[in-house]
CSV table of C-alpha atoms and ligand atoms in Angstrom, one decimal:
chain,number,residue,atom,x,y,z
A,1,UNK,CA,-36.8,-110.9,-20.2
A,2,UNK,CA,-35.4,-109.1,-17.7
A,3,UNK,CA,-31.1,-108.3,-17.5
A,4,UNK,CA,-29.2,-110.6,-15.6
A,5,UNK,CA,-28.8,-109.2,-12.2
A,6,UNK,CA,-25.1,-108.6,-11.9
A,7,UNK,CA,-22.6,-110.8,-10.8
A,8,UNK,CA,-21.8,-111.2,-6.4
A,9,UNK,CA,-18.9,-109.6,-6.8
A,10,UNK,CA,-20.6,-106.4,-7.9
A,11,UNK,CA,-20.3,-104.4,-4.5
A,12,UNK,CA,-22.9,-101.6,-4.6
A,13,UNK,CA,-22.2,-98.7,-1.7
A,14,UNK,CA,-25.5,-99.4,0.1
A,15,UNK,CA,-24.3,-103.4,0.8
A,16,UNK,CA,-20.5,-102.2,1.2
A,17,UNK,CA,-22.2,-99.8,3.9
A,18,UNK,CA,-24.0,-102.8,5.9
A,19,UNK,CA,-21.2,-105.3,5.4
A,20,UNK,CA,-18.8,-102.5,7.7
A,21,UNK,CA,-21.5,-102.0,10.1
A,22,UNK,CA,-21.3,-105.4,10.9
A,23,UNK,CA,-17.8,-104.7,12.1
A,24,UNK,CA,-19.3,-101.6,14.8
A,25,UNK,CA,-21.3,-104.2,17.5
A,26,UNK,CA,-22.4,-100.8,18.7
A,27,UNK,CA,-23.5,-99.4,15.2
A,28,UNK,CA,-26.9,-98.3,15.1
A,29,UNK,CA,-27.4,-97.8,11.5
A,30,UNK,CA,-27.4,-94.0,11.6
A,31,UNK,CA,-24.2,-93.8,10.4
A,32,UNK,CA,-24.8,-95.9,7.6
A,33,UNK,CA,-28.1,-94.3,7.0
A,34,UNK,CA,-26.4,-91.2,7.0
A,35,UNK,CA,-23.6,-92.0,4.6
A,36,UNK,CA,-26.5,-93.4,2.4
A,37,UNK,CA,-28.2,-89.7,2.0
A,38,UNK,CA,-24.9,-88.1,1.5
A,39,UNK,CA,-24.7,-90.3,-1.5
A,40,UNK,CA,-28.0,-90.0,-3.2
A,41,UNK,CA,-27.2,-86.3,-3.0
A,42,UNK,CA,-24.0,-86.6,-5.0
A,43,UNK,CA,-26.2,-88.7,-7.5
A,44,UNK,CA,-28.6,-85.7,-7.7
A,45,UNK,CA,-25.7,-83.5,-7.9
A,46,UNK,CA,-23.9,-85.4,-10.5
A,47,UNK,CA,-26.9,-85.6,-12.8
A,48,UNK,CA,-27.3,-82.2,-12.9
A,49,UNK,CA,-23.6,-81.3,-12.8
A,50,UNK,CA,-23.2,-84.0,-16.2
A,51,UNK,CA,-25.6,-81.7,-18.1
A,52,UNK,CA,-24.6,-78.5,-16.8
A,53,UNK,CA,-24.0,-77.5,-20.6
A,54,UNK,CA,-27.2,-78.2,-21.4
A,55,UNK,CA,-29.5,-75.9,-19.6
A,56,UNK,CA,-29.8,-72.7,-18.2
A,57,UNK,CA,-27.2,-73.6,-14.9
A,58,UNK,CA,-24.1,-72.5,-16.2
A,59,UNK,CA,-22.3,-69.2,-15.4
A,60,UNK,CA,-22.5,-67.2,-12.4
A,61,UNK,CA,-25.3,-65.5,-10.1
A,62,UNK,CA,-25.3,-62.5,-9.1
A,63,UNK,CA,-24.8,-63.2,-5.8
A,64,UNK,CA,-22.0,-63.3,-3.9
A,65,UNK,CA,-20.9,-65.7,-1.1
A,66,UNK,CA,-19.2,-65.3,2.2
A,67,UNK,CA,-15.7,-64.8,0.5
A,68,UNK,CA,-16.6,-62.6,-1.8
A,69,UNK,CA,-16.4,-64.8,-4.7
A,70,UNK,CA,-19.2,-65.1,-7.0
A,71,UNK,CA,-21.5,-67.8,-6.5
A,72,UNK,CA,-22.2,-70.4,-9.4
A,73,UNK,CA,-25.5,-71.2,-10.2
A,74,UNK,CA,-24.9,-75.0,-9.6
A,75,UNK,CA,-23.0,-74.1,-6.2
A,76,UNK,CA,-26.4,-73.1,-5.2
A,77,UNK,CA,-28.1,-76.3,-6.4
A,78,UNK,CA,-25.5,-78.6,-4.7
A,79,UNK,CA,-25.9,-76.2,-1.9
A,80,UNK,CA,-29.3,-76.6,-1.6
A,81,UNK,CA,-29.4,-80.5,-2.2
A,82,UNK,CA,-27.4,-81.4,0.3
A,83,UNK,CA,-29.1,-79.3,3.2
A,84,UNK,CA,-32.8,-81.1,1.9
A,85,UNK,CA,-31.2,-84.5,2.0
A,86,UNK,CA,-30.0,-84.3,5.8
A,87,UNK,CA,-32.1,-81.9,7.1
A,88,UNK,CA,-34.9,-84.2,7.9
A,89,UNK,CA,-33.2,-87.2,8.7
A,90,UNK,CA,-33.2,-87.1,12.8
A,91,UNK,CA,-29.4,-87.9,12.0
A,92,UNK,CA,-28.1,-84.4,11.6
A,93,UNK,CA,-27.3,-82.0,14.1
A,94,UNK,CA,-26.2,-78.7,12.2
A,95,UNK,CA,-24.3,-78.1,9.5
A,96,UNK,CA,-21.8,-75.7,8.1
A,97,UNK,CA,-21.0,-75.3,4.3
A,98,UNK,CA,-19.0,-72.8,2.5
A,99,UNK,CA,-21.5,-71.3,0.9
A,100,UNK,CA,-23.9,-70.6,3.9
A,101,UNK,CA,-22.1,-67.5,6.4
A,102,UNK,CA,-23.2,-69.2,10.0
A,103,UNK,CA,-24.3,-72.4,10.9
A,104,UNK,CA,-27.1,-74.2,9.0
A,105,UNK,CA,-29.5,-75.4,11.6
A,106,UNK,CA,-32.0,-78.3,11.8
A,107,UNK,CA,-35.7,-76.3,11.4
A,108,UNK,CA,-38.0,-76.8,14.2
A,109,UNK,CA,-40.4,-79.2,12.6
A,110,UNK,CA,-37.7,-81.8,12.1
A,111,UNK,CA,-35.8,-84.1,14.9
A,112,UNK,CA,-31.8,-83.4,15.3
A,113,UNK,CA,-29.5,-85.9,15.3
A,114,UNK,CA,-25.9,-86.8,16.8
A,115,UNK,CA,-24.1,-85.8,13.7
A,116,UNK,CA,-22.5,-82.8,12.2
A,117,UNK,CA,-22.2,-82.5,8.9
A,118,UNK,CA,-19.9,-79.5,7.2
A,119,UNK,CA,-19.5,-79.4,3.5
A,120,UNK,CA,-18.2,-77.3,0.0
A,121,UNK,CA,-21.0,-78.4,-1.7
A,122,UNK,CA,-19.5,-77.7,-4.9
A,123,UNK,CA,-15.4,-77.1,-5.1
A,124,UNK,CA,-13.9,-75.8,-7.9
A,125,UNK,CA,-16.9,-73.8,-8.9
A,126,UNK,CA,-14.8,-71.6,-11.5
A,127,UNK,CA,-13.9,-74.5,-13.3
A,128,UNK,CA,-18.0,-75.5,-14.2
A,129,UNK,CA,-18.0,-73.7,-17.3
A,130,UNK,CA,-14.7,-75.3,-19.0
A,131,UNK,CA,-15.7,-78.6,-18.3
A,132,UNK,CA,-12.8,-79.3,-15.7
A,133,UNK,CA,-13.7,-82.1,-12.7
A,134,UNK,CA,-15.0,-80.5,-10.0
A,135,UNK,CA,-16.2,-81.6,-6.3
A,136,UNK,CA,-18.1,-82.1,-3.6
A,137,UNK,CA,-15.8,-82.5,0.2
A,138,UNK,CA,-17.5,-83.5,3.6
A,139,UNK,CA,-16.6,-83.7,6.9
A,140,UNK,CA,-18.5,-85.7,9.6
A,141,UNK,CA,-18.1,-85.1,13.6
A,142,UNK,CA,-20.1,-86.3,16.5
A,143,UNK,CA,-22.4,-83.3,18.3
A,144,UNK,CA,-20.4,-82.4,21.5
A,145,UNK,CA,-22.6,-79.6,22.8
A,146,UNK,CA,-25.3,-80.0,25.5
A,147,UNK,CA,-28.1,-78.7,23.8
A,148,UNK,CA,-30.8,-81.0,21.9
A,149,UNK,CA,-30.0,-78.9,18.8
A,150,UNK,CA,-26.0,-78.7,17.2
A,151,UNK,CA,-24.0,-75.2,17.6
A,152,UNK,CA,-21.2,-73.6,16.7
A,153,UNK,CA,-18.4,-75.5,18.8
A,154,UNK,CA,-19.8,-78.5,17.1
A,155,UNK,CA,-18.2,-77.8,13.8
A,156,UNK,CA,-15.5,-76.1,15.8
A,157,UNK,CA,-13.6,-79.3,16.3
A,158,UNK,CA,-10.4,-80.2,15.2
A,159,UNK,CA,-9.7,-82.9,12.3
A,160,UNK,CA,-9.1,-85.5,14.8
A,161,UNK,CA,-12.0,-85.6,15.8
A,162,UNK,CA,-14.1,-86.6,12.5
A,163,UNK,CA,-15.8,-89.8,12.4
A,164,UNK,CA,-15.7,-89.8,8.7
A,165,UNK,CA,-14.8,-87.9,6.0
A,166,UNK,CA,-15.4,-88.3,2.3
A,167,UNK,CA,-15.7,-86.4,-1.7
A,168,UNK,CA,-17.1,-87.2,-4.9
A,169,UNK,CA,-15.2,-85.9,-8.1
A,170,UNK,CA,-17.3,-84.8,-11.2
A,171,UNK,CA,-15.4,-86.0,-13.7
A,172,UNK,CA,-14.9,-88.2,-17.0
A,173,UNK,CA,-17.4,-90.8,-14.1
A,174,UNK,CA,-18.5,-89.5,-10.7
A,175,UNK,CA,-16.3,-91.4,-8.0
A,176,UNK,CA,-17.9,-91.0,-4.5
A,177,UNK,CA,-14.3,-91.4,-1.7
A,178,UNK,CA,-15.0,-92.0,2.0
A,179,UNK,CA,-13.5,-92.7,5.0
A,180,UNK,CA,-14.4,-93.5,8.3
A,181,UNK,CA,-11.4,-94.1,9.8
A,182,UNK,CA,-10.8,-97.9,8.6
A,183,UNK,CA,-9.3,-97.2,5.4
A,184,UNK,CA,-10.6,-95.4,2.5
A,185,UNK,CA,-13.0,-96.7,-0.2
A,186,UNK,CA,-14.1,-95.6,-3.5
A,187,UNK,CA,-16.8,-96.3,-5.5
A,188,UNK,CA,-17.9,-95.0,-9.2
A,189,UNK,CA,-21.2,-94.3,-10.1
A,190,UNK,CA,-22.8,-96.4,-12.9
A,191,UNK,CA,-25.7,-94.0,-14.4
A,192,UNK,CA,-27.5,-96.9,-16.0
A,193,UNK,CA,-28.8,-98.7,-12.6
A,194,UNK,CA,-27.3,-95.1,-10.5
A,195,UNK,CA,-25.7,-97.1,-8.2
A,196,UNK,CA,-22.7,-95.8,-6.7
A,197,UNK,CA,-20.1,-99.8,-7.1
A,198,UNK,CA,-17.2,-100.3,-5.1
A,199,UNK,CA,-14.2,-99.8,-7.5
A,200,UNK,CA,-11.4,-98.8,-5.5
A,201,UNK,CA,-11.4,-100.7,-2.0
A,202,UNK,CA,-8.5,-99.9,0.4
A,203,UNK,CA,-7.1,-96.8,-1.3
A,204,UNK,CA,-3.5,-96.2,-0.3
A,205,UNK,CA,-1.1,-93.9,-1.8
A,206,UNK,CA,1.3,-96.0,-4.1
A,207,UNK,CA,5.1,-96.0,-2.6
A,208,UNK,CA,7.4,-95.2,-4.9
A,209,UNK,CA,5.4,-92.6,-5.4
A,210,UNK,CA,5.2,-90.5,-8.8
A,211,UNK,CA,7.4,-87.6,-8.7
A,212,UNK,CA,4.6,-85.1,-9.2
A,213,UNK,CA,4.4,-81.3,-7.6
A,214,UNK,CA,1.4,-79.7,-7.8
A,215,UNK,CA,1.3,-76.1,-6.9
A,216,UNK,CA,0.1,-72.8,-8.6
A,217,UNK,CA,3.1,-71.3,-9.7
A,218,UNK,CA,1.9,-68.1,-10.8
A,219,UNK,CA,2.2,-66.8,-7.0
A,220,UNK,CA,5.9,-67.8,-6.6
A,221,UNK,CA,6.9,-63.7,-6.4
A,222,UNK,CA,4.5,-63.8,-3.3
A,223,UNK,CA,5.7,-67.0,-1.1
A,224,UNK,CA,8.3,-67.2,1.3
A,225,UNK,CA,11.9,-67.5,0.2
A,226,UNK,CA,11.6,-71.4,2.1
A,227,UNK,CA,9.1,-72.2,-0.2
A,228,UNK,CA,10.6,-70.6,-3.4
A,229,UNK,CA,13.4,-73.0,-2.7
A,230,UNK,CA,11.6,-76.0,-2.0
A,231,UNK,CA,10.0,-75.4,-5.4
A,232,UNK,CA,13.4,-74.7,-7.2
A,233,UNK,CA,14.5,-77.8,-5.4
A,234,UNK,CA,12.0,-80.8,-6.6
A,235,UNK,CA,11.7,-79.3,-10.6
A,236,UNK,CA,15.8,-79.5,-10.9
A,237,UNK,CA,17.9,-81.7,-8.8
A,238,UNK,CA,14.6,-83.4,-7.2
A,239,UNK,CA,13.3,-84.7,-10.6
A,240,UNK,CA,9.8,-84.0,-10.1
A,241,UNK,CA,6.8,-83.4,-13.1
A,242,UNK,CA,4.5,-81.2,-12.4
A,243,UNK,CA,0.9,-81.3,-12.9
A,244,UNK,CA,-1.8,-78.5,-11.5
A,245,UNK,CA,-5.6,-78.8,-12.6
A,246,UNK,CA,-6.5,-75.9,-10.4
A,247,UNK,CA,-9.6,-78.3,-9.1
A,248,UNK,CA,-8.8,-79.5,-5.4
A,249,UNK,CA,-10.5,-82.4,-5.3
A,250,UNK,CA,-9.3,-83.2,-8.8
A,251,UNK,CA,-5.8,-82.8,-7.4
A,252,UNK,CA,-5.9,-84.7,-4.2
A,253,UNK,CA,-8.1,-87.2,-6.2
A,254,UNK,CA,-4.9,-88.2,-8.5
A,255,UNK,CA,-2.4,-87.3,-5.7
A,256,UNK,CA,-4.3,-90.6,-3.8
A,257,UNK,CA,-3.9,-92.6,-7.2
A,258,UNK,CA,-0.7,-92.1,-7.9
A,259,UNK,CA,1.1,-90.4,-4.9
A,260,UNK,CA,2.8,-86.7,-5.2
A,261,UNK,CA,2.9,-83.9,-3.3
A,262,UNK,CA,-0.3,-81.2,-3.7
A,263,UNK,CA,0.5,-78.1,-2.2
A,264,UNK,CA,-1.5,-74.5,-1.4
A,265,UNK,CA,1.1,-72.5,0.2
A,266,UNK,CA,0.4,-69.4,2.2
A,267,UNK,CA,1.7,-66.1,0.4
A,268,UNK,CA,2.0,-62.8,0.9
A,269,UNK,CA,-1.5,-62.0,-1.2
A,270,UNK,CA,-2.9,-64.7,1.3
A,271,UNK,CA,-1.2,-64.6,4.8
A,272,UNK,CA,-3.3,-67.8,5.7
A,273,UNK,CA,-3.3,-69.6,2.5
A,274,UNK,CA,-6.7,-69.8,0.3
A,275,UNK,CA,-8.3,-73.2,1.3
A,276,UNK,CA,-10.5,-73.7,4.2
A,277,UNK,CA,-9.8,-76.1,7.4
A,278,UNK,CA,-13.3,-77.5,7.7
A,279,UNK,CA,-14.4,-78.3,4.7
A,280,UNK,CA,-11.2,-78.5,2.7
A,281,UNK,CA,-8.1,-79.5,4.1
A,282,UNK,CA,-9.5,-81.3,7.1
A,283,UNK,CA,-11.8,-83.9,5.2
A,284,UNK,CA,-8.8,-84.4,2.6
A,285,UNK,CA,-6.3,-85.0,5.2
A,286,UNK,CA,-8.5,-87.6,7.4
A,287,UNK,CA,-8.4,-89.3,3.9
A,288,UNK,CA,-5.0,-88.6,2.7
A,289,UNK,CA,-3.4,-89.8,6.4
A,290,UNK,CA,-6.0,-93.1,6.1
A,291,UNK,CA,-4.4,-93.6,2.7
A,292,UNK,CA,-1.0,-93.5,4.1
A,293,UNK,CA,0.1,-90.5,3.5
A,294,UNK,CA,0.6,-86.8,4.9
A,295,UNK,CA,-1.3,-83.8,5.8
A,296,UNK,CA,0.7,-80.5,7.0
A,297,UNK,CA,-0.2,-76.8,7.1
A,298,UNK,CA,3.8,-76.8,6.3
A,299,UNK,CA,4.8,-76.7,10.3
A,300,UNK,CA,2.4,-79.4,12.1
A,301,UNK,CA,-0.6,-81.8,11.3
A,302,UNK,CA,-3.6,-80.2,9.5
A,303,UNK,CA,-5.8,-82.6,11.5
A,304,UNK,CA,-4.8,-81.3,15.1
A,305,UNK,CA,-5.7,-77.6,14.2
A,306,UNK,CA,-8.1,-76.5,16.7
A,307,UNK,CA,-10.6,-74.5,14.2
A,308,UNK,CA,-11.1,-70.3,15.2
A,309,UNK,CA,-13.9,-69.5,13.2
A,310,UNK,CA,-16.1,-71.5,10.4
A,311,UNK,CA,-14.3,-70.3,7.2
A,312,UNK,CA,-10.8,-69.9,8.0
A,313,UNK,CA,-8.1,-70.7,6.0
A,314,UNK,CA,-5.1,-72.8,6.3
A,315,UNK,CA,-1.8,-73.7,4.0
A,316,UNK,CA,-1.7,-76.6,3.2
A,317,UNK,CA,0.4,-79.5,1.9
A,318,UNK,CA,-0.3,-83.3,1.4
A,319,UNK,CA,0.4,-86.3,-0.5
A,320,UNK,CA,3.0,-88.9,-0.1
A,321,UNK,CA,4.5,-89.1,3.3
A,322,UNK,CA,8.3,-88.5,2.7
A,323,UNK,CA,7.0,-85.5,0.0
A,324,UNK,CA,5.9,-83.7,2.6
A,325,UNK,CA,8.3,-84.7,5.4
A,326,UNK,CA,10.3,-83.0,2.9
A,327,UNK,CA,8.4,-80.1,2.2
A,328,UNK,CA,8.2,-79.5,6.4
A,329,UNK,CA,12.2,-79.6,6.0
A,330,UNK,CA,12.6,-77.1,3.0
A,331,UNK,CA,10.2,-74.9,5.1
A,332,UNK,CA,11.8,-74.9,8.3
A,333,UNK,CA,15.2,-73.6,6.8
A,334,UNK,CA,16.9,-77.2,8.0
A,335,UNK,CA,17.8,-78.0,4.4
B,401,P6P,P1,-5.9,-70.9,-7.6
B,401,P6P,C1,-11.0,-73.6,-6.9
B,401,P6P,O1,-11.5,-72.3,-7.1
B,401,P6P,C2,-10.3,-73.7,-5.6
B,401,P6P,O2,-11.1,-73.3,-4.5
B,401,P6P,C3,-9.8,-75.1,-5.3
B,401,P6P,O3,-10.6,-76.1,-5.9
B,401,P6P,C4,-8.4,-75.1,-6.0
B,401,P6P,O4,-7.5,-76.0,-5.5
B,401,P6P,C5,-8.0,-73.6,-5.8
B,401,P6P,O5,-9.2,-72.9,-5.6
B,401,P6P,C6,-7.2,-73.1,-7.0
B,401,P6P,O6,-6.8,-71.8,-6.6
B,401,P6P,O7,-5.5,-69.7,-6.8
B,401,P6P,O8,-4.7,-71.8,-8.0
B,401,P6P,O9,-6.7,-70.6,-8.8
């Protein structure tokens, strides 16, 4: 006898995928198709990210990637998987990831594609070895360049300009987040029938939010005196909690569930903050502001910064709306 299949209502992401496309008349299915390979990736990813204890994965390589930082053995896998699952596609243009210096191109014996697709293939890395949620974040923009084959200025557009943007978080289940631009959807993974289900249509961030700050404190000596007081402010006569996992996609993950302001302030050890525009802060705030909330480098919109270089880095603040509407205040000495 075989299971009963499951009931309608049971949404898996493939059919949730289909059912939107319905609502693009001009949707030719590479989107979806697209979307659909990002996902089996975080399935392969989450498998082996699940059992990371269990072989020889864990701990660090001795290589090193663009930042300096030491690059995890499963940062190379995740890496890795999600270049082979687009590369091949006809979908994909380029891509960009944090652990690849320059742009990753399409090779020759494959077609490109419209899209471009920049990722952290694995954020949070230092966190694999405690067994703390960790991440995968993407960002998707259409190809503007000339050429048959993506380039630089591709992923050298500004947040506005994503056509989706989306993460999975490793955690006690592996939720897969997207948006592309009508509201933001999540769906958890169910390992028995590995199907990613729809579990969380139409995200928004709860108002009245919780009261929650989440910041590293360790590196108050080093902010600006603004910040120090905004900080001072929302633990004592603001009335905030705070909670800090150290895991961003962790952190913007509850921030979505239960509102709060996250917050990665620049400082004087890092002038520019430590989180990266394109494949950090820009997916997260497409999501964030599609949730119904805020996205600020502290001064202006994250989304409408016009990206430099690949890997540069951006303070950042998001959550609930009137959190950081606050947090711009604090920061611009008008309270
Ligand atoms: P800190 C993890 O290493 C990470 O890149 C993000 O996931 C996280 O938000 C941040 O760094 C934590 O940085 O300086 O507080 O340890």
């Amino acid at each position: 006898m075989f299971a009963a299949m499951p009931d309608s209502h049971v949404v898996t992401i493939s059919r949730f995928l289909v059912d939107q496309q319905r609502f693009h008349s001009e949707a030719t299915g590479a989107f979806t198709s697209l979307l659909h390979d990002i996902a089996l990736a975080a399935k392969i990813i989450s498998r082996e990210v699940t059992k990371a204890g269990l072989v020889d994965i864990l701990g660090a390589t001795e290589e090193e990637n663009v930042h300096g930082e030491q690059v995890q053995k499963l940062d190379m896998f995740a890496n890795q998987v999600l270049i082979k699952a687009l590369d091949h596609t006809g979908l994909v243009a380029c891509m960009a990831s944090e652990e690849s210096d320059g742009l990753i191109p399409i090779p020759d014996q494959f077609p490109a594609g419209d899209y471009v697709v920049i990722f952290d293939p694995l954020d949070g890395s230092s966190n694999i070895d405690v067994n703390v949620s960790i991440g995968t974040i993407w960002s998707i923009h259409r190809k503007v360049s000339k050429g048959a084959r993506g380039a630089l200025e591709d992923c050298l557009q500004p947040g506005t300009r994503q056509v989706a943007a989306g993460y999975v978080v490793y955690g006690s289940s592996t939720m897969l987040v997207y948006t592309s631009g009508a509201g933001v959807h999540g769906f958890t993974l169910d390992p028995s029938i590995g199907e990613f289900l729809l579990s969380h249509p139409r995200m928004r961030i709860p108002e009245p939010s919780k009261k929650v700050y989440s910041v590293n404190e360790a590196y108050y000596s080093r902010w600006s005196r603004e910040q120090q007081r905004l900080v001072t402010h929302l633990k004592n006569e603001g009335g905030f909690g705070s909670r800090y996992i150290g895991s961003f996609v962790a952190d913007i993950h509850r921030t979505l569930l239960q509102g709060g302001l996250f917050m990665y302030p620049a400082d004087t050890g890092s002038p520019k903050g430590k989180l990266r525009l394109l494949y950090e802060a820009a997916p997260m705030a497409m999501i964030v502001e599609q949730a119904g909330g805020l996205a600020s480098d502290g001064a202006r919109s994250l989304m409408e910064i016009q990206p430099e270089s690949l890997h540069q880095r951006t303070p950042l603040y998001m959550g609930s709306r009137a959190f950081v509407e606050l947090a711009e205040s604090y920061l611009a000495g008008s309270v």
